[in-house]
Amino acid sequence: MLASQDSQPWTSDETVVAGGTVVLKCQVKDHEDSSLQWSNPAQQTLYFGEKRALRDNRIQLVKSTPHELSISISNVALADEGEYTCSIFTMPVRTAKSLVTVLGIPQKPIISGYKSSLREKDKTTLSCQSSGSKPAAQLTWRKGDQELHGESTRIQEDPNGKTFTVSSSVTFQVTREDDGADIVCSVNHESLKGADRSTAQRIEVLYTPTAKIRPDPPHPREGQKLLLHCEGRGNPVPQQYVWEKEGSVPPLKMAQESALIFPFLNKSDSGTYGCTATSNMGSYKAYYTLNVNDPSPVPSSSSTYHAIIGGIVAFIVFLLLILLIFLGHYLIRHKGTYLTHEAKGSDDAPDADTAIINAEGGQSGGDDKKEYFI
């Protein structure tokens, strides 16, 4: 009796990174009372049903049922690559193939060819190499975040006949901005699963110095202390600074210190000053025009405090003056009313004496009237 199509087992191809674990799964719909079996590329039986056939502790049973046989192989090596067979012993015997691909992990790349003490505008060539990849890896170059276009990756088979060694080189001209830059060689391979595997070579570039003059304080005034800092930059850094003033013949200063000091500024110090910064790569001269301004003392915090106190006192004095003016006006008005009453009876008097007598008489008369009515 011929076996039906339902007794045909099926499986799938697998890809695993060297050192990892792969699971081989074989299934069948109709087992017809037969067991499934796994065998390796050398046709050695690994498992027959749930029974181990090969003594290899890396190979373990995952699941065994009449419809499925799954096994795992741990710590996979390149030698484990090949075609594995799942069989079911029906009439006839039916099989399914699983191709196991083992990826060789590329080694960390190695950069060679760097020569120290590169000079500005020199051209340099660096080489990069990585072994152990399977399939062959690809190499890329970059300088910082900038991509460098190197030669195409060269591929060479390793002595084991399974993995490959890849190499590449890049040539570029260096500038002063490249001093301290990292030249990075990266290896790209599917076994890395996006992980970065790269090597960096930091380069040093020698270049001529530059300089600029910075005043401290920024706006100098007569009578102040002033420092002119000559800030030199270069590789190597400038070791000598020479100060000059236009119109003066001898140099003002020659020393390792880069600052020119004015303990007490005068108007006569105004002028154009030059600083020459020198290293064994060359020299650079920077200029600064000094204009000494008139002294203008900046109010101190104590002066501000005194000004506030003075303002408060002036306001209080102003309020007192206003109060005195109103008080005087009030007193004057009340005094005028008293004099008016005292001068009653003076309207018909021919002279002052008569007015006084009339006023006195009027008062006594009033008193008499008051007595009379009482």
Tab-separated table of C-alpha atoms in Angstrom:
chain	number	residue	atom	x	y	z
A	1	MET	CA	0.000	0.000	0.000
A	2	LEU	CA	1.437	3.380	-1.005
A	3	ALA	CA	1.828	6.120	1.591
A	4	SER	CA	-0.461	9.104	1.229
A	5	GLN	CA	0.708	12.685	0.729
A	6	ASP	CA	-0.232	13.373	4.357
A	7	SER	CA	2.701	11.245	5.433
A	8	GLN	CA	5.197	13.600	3.760
A	9	PRO	CA	7.234	15.367	6.502
A	10	TRP	CA	8.208	19.032	6.210
A	11	THR	CA	10.843	21.289	7.791
A	12	SER	CA	12.646	24.605	7.052
A	13	ASP	CA	16.117	25.983	6.387
A	14	GLU	CA	17.877	27.672	9.308
A	15	THR	CA	20.636	30.263	9.661
A	16	VAL	CA	22.639	30.498	12.867
A	17	VAL	CA	25.634	32.517	14.021
A	18	ALA	CA	28.703	30.510	14.997
A	19	GLY	CA	28.528	29.854	18.739
A	20	GLY	CA	24.739	30.162	18.800
A	21	THR	CA	21.926	27.584	19.025
A	22	VAL	CA	19.776	26.255	16.191
A	23	VAL	CA	16.485	24.344	16.505
A	24	LEU	CA	15.537	21.782	13.829
A	25	LYS	CA	11.800	21.094	13.656
A	26	CYS	CA	10.240	18.298	11.573
A	27	GLN	CA	6.471	17.710	11.319
A	28	VAL	CA	4.153	15.229	9.648
A	29	LYS	CA	0.363	15.072	9.399
A	30	ASP	CA	-0.087	11.307	9.069
A	31	HIS	CA	2.680	9.329	10.756
A	32	GLU	CA	1.196	5.902	9.854
A	33	ASP	CA	2.486	4.438	13.100
A	34	SER	CA	6.070	5.320	12.140
A	35	SER	CA	8.593	7.498	14.020
A	36	LEU	CA	10.431	10.551	12.778
A	37	GLN	CA	14.228	10.639	12.627
A	38	TRP	CA	16.897	13.373	12.323
A	39	SER	CA	20.335	12.760	10.786
A	40	ASN	CA	23.298	15.080	10.185
A	41	PRO	CA	25.079	15.900	6.874
A	42	ALA	CA	27.299	12.848	7.419
A	43	GLN	CA	24.087	10.728	7.550
A	44	GLN	CA	24.657	9.917	11.210
A	45	THR	CA	21.398	9.465	13.090
A	46	LEU	CA	20.948	12.090	15.794
A	47	TYR	CA	17.543	11.150	17.190
A	48	PHE	CA	15.046	8.415	16.328
A	49	GLY	CA	11.854	9.497	17.990
A	50	GLU	CA	12.775	10.369	21.552
A	51	LYS	CA	15.843	8.115	21.540
A	52	ARG	CA	19.301	9.704	21.299
A	53	ALA	CA	21.478	7.996	18.708
A	54	LEU	CA	24.635	10.122	18.691
A	55	ARG	CA	26.574	10.940	21.818
A	56	ASP	CA	26.962	14.693	21.468
A	57	ASN	CA	25.866	16.718	24.491
A	58	ARG	CA	25.336	19.773	22.295
A	59	ILE	CA	22.378	18.008	20.692
A	60	GLN	CA	19.240	17.898	22.850
A	61	LEU	CA	15.662	16.747	22.401
A	62	VAL	CA	13.154	19.623	22.350
A	63	LYS	CA	9.901	17.792	21.504
A	64	SER	CA	8.931	14.303	20.416
A	65	THR	CA	5.355	13.338	19.439
A	66	PRO	CA	3.954	11.129	16.686
A	67	HIS	CA	3.528	14.285	14.575
A	68	GLU	CA	6.686	16.253	15.471
A	69	LEU	CA	10.368	15.774	16.245
A	70	SER	CA	12.357	18.859	17.265
A	71	ILE	CA	15.990	18.934	18.392
A	72	SER	CA	18.456	21.710	19.241
A	73	ILE	CA	22.178	22.041	18.546
A	74	SER	CA	24.013	24.481	20.841
A	75	ASN	CA	27.427	26.108	20.450
A	76	VAL	CA	27.179	25.648	16.688
A	77	ALA	CA	30.495	25.473	14.832
A	78	LEU	CA	31.287	26.117	11.185
A	79	ALA	CA	31.698	22.355	10.766
A	80	ASP	CA	28.026	21.878	11.665
A	81	GLU	CA	26.933	23.590	8.479
A	82	GLY	CA	25.229	21.435	5.912
A	83	GLU	CA	22.044	19.621	4.975
A	84	TYR	CA	20.176	17.811	7.768
A	85	THR	CA	17.595	15.124	6.918
A	86	CYS	CA	14.286	14.356	8.569
A	87	SER	CA	12.942	10.887	7.659
A	88	ILE	CA	9.785	8.858	8.281
A	89	PHE	CA	9.919	5.151	7.604
A	90	THR	CA	6.784	4.566	5.611
A	91	MET	CA	6.585	2.609	2.402
A	92	PRO	CA	8.444	4.168	0.685
A	93	VAL	CA	10.611	6.150	3.151
A	94	ARG	CA	9.899	9.879	2.924
A	95	THR	CA	12.367	12.633	3.786
A	96	ALA	CA	12.621	16.425	4.174
A	97	LYS	CA	15.830	18.475	3.999
A	98	SER	CA	16.888	21.401	6.219
A	99	LEU	CA	19.880	23.443	5.106
A	100	VAL	CA	21.713	24.871	8.128
A	101	THR	CA	23.866	27.888	7.291
A	102	VAL	CA	26.451	28.927	9.874
A	103	LEU	CA	27.578	32.559	9.786
A	104	GLY	CA	31.200	33.258	10.617
A	105	ILE	CA	31.512	36.361	12.824
A	106	PRO	CA	34.138	38.798	11.534
A	107	GLN	CA	36.949	39.705	13.884
A	108	LYS	CA	37.505	43.247	15.099
A	109	PRO	CA	39.184	45.159	12.248
A	110	ILE	CA	42.833	46.160	12.474
A	111	ILE	CA	44.106	49.487	11.070
A	112	SER	CA	47.692	49.784	9.863
A	113	GLY	CA	49.846	52.287	7.974
A	114	TYR	CA	49.549	55.265	10.339
A	115	LYS	CA	52.641	57.425	10.585
A	116	SER	CA	52.830	59.805	13.500
A	117	SER	CA	53.600	63.514	13.160
A	118	LEU	CA	51.686	64.167	9.957
A	119	ARG	CA	52.084	67.700	8.657
A	120	GLU	CA	49.305	69.880	7.360
A	121	LYS	CA	48.485	69.122	3.690
A	122	ASP	CA	50.295	65.746	3.816
A	123	LYS	CA	48.627	62.733	2.186
A	124	THR	CA	48.336	59.523	4.168
A	125	THR	CA	47.117	55.991	3.397
A	126	LEU	CA	45.578	53.696	6.010
A	127	SER	CA	44.724	50.010	5.594
A	128	CYS	CA	42.081	47.939	7.392
A	129	GLN	CA	41.692	44.159	7.662
A	130	SER	CA	39.212	41.745	9.269
A	131	SER	CA	39.255	37.906	9.261
A	132	GLY	CA	36.783	35.135	10.045
A	133	SER	CA	33.654	36.332	8.262
A	134	LYS	CA	31.318	33.993	6.423
A	135	PRO	CA	30.102	35.065	3.989
A	136	ALA	CA	32.676	37.769	3.282
A	137	ALA	CA	32.073	41.044	5.186
A	138	GLN	CA	32.240	44.598	3.836
A	139	LEU	CA	34.467	47.389	5.170
A	140	THR	CA	33.650	51.119	5.328
A	141	TRP	CA	35.643	54.218	6.363
A	142	ARG	CA	34.718	57.476	8.050
A	143	LYS	CA	36.449	60.472	9.627
A	144	GLY	CA	34.381	61.567	12.595
A	145	ASP	CA	30.868	61.769	11.132
A	146	GLN	CA	32.135	62.224	7.558
A	147	GLU	CA	32.244	59.227	5.215
A	148	LEU	CA	35.576	58.494	3.516
A	149	HIS	CA	35.550	56.780	0.140
A	150	GLY	CA	38.103	53.993	0.299
A	151	GLU	CA	39.010	51.293	-2.174
A	152	SER	CA	36.633	48.409	-2.805
A	153	THR	CA	36.802	45.620	-0.236
A	154	ARG	CA	39.273	42.898	-1.199
A	155	ILE	CA	38.311	39.297	-0.316
A	156	GLN	CA	40.647	36.386	0.430
A	157	GLU	CA	39.667	32.869	1.564
A	158	ASP	CA	41.044	31.787	4.938
A	159	PRO	CA	43.148	28.600	5.262
A	160	ASN	CA	40.161	26.723	6.784
A	161	GLY	CA	38.364	27.014	3.447
A	162	LYS	CA	35.188	28.264	5.102
A	163	THR	CA	35.723	31.876	6.217
A	164	PHE	CA	37.197	34.949	4.544
A	165	THR	CA	39.593	37.797	5.263
A	166	VAL	CA	38.555	41.195	3.911
A	167	SER	CA	40.733	44.302	3.550
A	168	SER	CA	40.466	47.891	2.319
A	169	SER	CA	42.579	51.070	2.202
A	170	VAL	CA	41.846	54.790	2.077
A	171	THR	CA	43.996	57.783	1.066
A	172	PHE	CA	43.249	61.390	2.040
A	173	GLN	CA	44.933	64.771	2.604
A	174	VAL	CA	45.065	66.042	6.173
A	175	THR	CA	44.289	69.583	7.341
A	176	ARG	CA	44.681	71.348	10.689
A	177	GLU	CA	41.040	70.537	11.450
A	178	ASP	CA	42.001	66.827	11.329
A	179	ASP	CA	44.288	67.170	14.349
A	180	GLY	CA	42.854	64.817	16.981
A	181	ALA	CA	40.305	63.316	14.559
A	182	ASP	CA	39.387	59.605	14.643
A	183	ILE	CA	39.673	57.618	11.422
A	184	VAL	CA	37.231	54.711	11.824
A	185	CYS	CA	37.114	51.407	9.946
A	186	SER	CA	33.850	49.488	10.404
A	187	VAL	CA	32.946	45.958	9.380
A	188	ASN	CA	29.403	45.239	8.185
A	189	HIS	CA	28.042	41.693	8.381
A	190	GLU	CA	24.677	40.020	8.875
A	191	SER	CA	25.973	38.009	11.839
A	192	LEU	CA	26.423	41.245	13.804
A	193	LYS	CA	22.690	42.065	13.555
A	194	GLY	CA	23.324	45.806	13.462
A	195	ALA	CA	25.903	45.820	16.260
A	196	ASP	CA	28.905	48.109	15.752
A	197	ARG	CA	32.254	46.429	15.196
A	198	SER	CA	34.872	49.023	14.365
A	199	THR	CA	38.348	50.293	15.142
A	200	ALA	CA	39.435	53.922	15.401
A	201	GLN	CA	42.855	55.444	14.708
A	202	ARG	CA	43.378	58.939	16.141
A	203	ILE	CA	45.682	61.072	14.023
A	204	GLU	CA	47.894	64.007	14.973
A	205	VAL	CA	48.522	66.835	12.519
A	206	LEU	CA	51.293	69.419	12.957
A	207	TYR	CA	50.409	72.903	11.687
A	208	THR	CA	51.597	76.516	11.857
A	209	PRO	CA	50.361	78.636	14.771
A	210	THR	CA	47.662	81.310	14.844
A	211	ALA	CA	47.088	83.974	17.503
A	212	LYS	CA	44.691	86.685	18.647
A	213	ILE	CA	45.003	89.426	21.283
A	214	ARG	CA	42.401	89.669	24.040
A	215	PRO	CA	42.330	92.753	26.361
A	216	ASP	CA	41.410	92.425	30.056
A	217	PRO	CA	39.364	94.503	30.841
A	218	PRO	CA	37.724	94.731	27.411
A	219	HIS	CA	37.338	98.563	27.536
A	220	PRO	CA	40.444	99.918	29.261
A	221	ARG	CA	40.458	103.378	30.886
A	222	GLU	CA	43.166	105.660	32.089
A	223	GLY	CA	44.486	104.681	35.497
A	224	GLN	CA	43.385	101.035	35.244
A	225	LYS	CA	45.572	97.939	35.148
A	226	LEU	CA	45.493	96.251	31.706
A	227	LEU	CA	46.575	92.819	30.521
A	228	LEU	CA	46.870	92.038	26.815
A	229	HIS	CA	46.687	88.265	26.388
A	230	CYS	CA	48.210	86.815	23.229
A	231	GLU	CA	46.267	83.582	22.772
A	232	GLY	CA	48.245	81.268	20.513
A	233	ARG	CA	46.960	78.065	18.930
A	234	GLY	CA	48.844	75.434	16.980
A	235	ASN	CA	50.443	71.992	17.067
A	236	PRO	CA	52.829	72.239	18.718
A	237	VAL	CA	51.537	75.199	20.720
A	238	PRO	CA	53.603	78.400	20.409
A	239	GLN	CA	56.466	78.567	22.903
A	240	GLN	CA	57.655	82.135	22.278
A	241	TYR	CA	55.781	85.455	22.179
A	242	VAL	CA	57.293	88.779	21.067
A	243	TRP	CA	55.418	92.045	21.716
A	244	GLU	CA	55.946	95.209	19.670
A	245	LYS	CA	54.377	98.633	19.466
A	246	GLU	CA	54.228	100.520	16.195
A	247	GLY	CA	56.656	103.413	16.341
A	248	SER	CA	58.873	101.709	18.953
A	249	VAL	CA	62.078	100.072	17.742
A	250	PRO	CA	62.963	97.494	20.423
A	251	PRO	CA	60.562	94.647	21.220
A	252	LEU	CA	58.518	95.267	24.347
A	253	LYS	CA	58.804	91.758	25.665
A	254	MET	CA	60.266	88.370	24.726
A	255	ALA	CA	59.287	85.505	27.038
A	256	GLN	CA	57.227	82.346	27.345
A	257	GLU	CA	54.458	84.260	29.066
A	258	SER	CA	51.944	85.451	26.533
A	259	ALA	CA	50.584	88.495	28.442
A	260	LEU	CA	51.706	92.132	28.188
A	261	ILE	CA	51.007	94.002	31.446
A	262	PHE	CA	50.232	97.710	31.938
A	263	PRO	CA	50.175	98.339	35.740
A	264	PHE	CA	48.750	101.885	35.333
A	265	LEU	CA	47.354	102.979	31.969
A	266	ASN	CA	48.243	106.377	30.536
A	267	LYS	CA	47.044	108.148	27.417
A	268	SER	CA	50.543	107.680	26.044
A	269	ASP	CA	50.000	103.888	26.023
A	270	SER	CA	47.491	104.240	23.178
A	271	GLY	CA	48.652	102.744	19.884
A	272	THR	CA	48.820	99.557	17.813
A	273	TYR	CA	50.446	96.527	19.407
A	274	GLY	CA	51.651	93.379	17.686
A	275	CYS	CA	52.226	89.906	19.144
A	276	THR	CA	54.281	87.330	17.232
A	277	ALA	CA	53.615	83.725	18.325
A	278	THR	CA	56.327	81.261	17.279
A	279	SER	CA	56.653	77.453	17.286
A	280	ASN	CA	58.961	75.133	15.398
A	281	MET	CA	56.293	75.030	12.662
A	282	GLY	CA	56.436	78.788	11.998
A	283	SER	CA	55.203	82.174	13.249
A	284	TYR	CA	52.034	84.254	13.245
A	285	LYS	CA	51.584	87.962	14.105
A	286	ALA	CA	48.381	89.372	15.595
A	287	TYR	CA	47.537	93.088	16.039
A	288	TYR	CA	45.494	95.086	18.532
A	289	THR	CA	44.763	98.838	18.607
A	290	LEU	CA	44.673	100.223	22.150
A	291	ASN	CA	42.610	103.347	22.812
A	292	VAL	CA	42.873	104.514	26.420
A	293	ASN	CA	39.568	106.121	27.447
A	294	ASP	CA	39.083	108.863	30.034
A	295	PRO	CA	38.567	107.660	33.596
A	296	SER	CA	34.933	107.433	34.624
A	297	PRO	CA	34.456	105.874	38.019
A	298	VAL	CA	31.607	103.485	38.188
A	299	PRO	CA	29.301	104.162	41.145
A	300	SER	CA	29.936	101.711	43.905
A	301	SER	CA	27.258	99.969	45.885
A	302	SER	CA	27.978	102.234	48.897
A	303	SER	CA	27.470	105.341	46.739
A	304	THR	CA	24.161	103.959	45.519
A	305	TYR	CA	23.133	103.319	49.120
A	306	HIS	CA	24.021	106.893	50.114
A	307	ALA	CA	22.048	108.252	47.158
A	308	ILE	CA	18.966	106.314	48.254
A	309	ILE	CA	19.270	107.593	51.846
A	310	GLY	CA	19.716	111.165	50.560
A	311	GLY	CA	16.572	110.870	48.448
A	312	ILE	CA	14.544	109.659	51.422
A	313	VAL	CA	15.807	112.533	53.614
A	314	ALA	CA	14.998	115.108	50.902
A	315	PHE	CA	11.467	113.723	50.616
A	316	ILE	CA	10.944	113.972	54.378
A	317	VAL	CA	12.231	117.572	54.382
A	318	PHE	CA	9.840	118.401	51.539
A	319	LEU	CA	6.894	116.996	53.504
A	320	LEU	CA	7.904	119.053	56.580
A	321	LEU	CA	8.063	122.224	54.488
A	322	ILE	CA	4.574	121.595	53.108
A	323	LEU	CA	3.308	120.990	56.654
A	324	LEU	CA	4.863	124.244	57.930
A	325	ILE	CA	3.326	126.207	55.063
A	326	PHE	CA	-0.166	124.897	55.827
A	327	LEU	CA	0.303	125.525	59.587
A	328	GLY	CA	1.459	129.117	59.004
A	329	HIS	CA	-1.469	129.786	56.698
A	330	TYR	CA	-3.887	128.467	59.360
A	331	LEU	CA	-2.420	130.647	62.122
A	332	ILE	CA	-2.506	133.778	59.999
A	333	ARG	CA	-6.212	133.331	59.186
A	334	HIS	CA	-7.165	132.908	62.864
A	335	LYS	CA	-5.116	135.933	63.950
A	336	GLY	CA	-6.929	138.193	61.437
A	337	THR	CA	-10.333	137.235	62.827
A	338	TYR	CA	-9.280	138.223	66.404
A	339	LEU	CA	-8.069	141.644	65.277
A	340	THR	CA	-11.348	142.279	63.493
A	341	HIS	CA	-13.331	141.650	66.684
A	342	GLU	CA	-11.011	143.812	68.712
A	343	ALA	CA	-11.482	146.714	66.298
A	344	LYS	CA	-15.257	146.894	66.665
A	345	GLY	CA	-16.417	150.504	67.111
A	346	SER	CA	-13.625	151.966	65.051
A	347	ASP	CA	-15.789	152.516	62.032
A	348	ASP	CA	-17.187	155.908	63.186
A	349	ALA	CA	-14.109	157.056	65.167
A	350	PRO	CA	-12.212	160.083	63.830
A	351	ASP	CA	-8.856	158.732	65.113
A	352	ALA	CA	-7.245	155.683	66.695
A	353	ASP	CA	-7.572	156.822	70.332
A	354	THR	CA	-11.275	157.405	69.932
A	355	ALA	CA	-11.665	153.990	68.270
A	356	ILE	CA	-10.033	152.309	71.266
A	357	ILE	CA	-12.210	154.192	73.719
A	358	ASN	CA	-15.289	153.325	71.696
A	359	ALA	CA	-14.235	149.689	71.606
A	360	GLU	CA	-13.764	149.594	75.390
A	361	GLY	CA	-17.001	151.316	75.917
A	362	GLY	CA	-18.765	148.930	73.657
A	363	GLN	CA	-17.386	146.003	75.602
A	364	SER	CA	-18.468	147.399	78.986
A	365	GLY	CA	-21.836	148.233	77.564
A	366	GLY	CA	-22.187	144.713	76.406
A	367	ASP	CA	-21.273	143.498	79.841
A	368	ASP	CA	-23.825	145.851	81.395
A	369	LYS	CA	-26.433	144.528	79.028
A	370	LYS	CA	-25.536	141.016	79.986
A	371	GLU	CA	-25.806	141.951	83.642
A	372	TYR	CA	-29.051	143.721	83.052
A	373	PHE	CA	-30.669	140.749	81.419
A	374	ILE	CA	-29.296	138.428	84.068
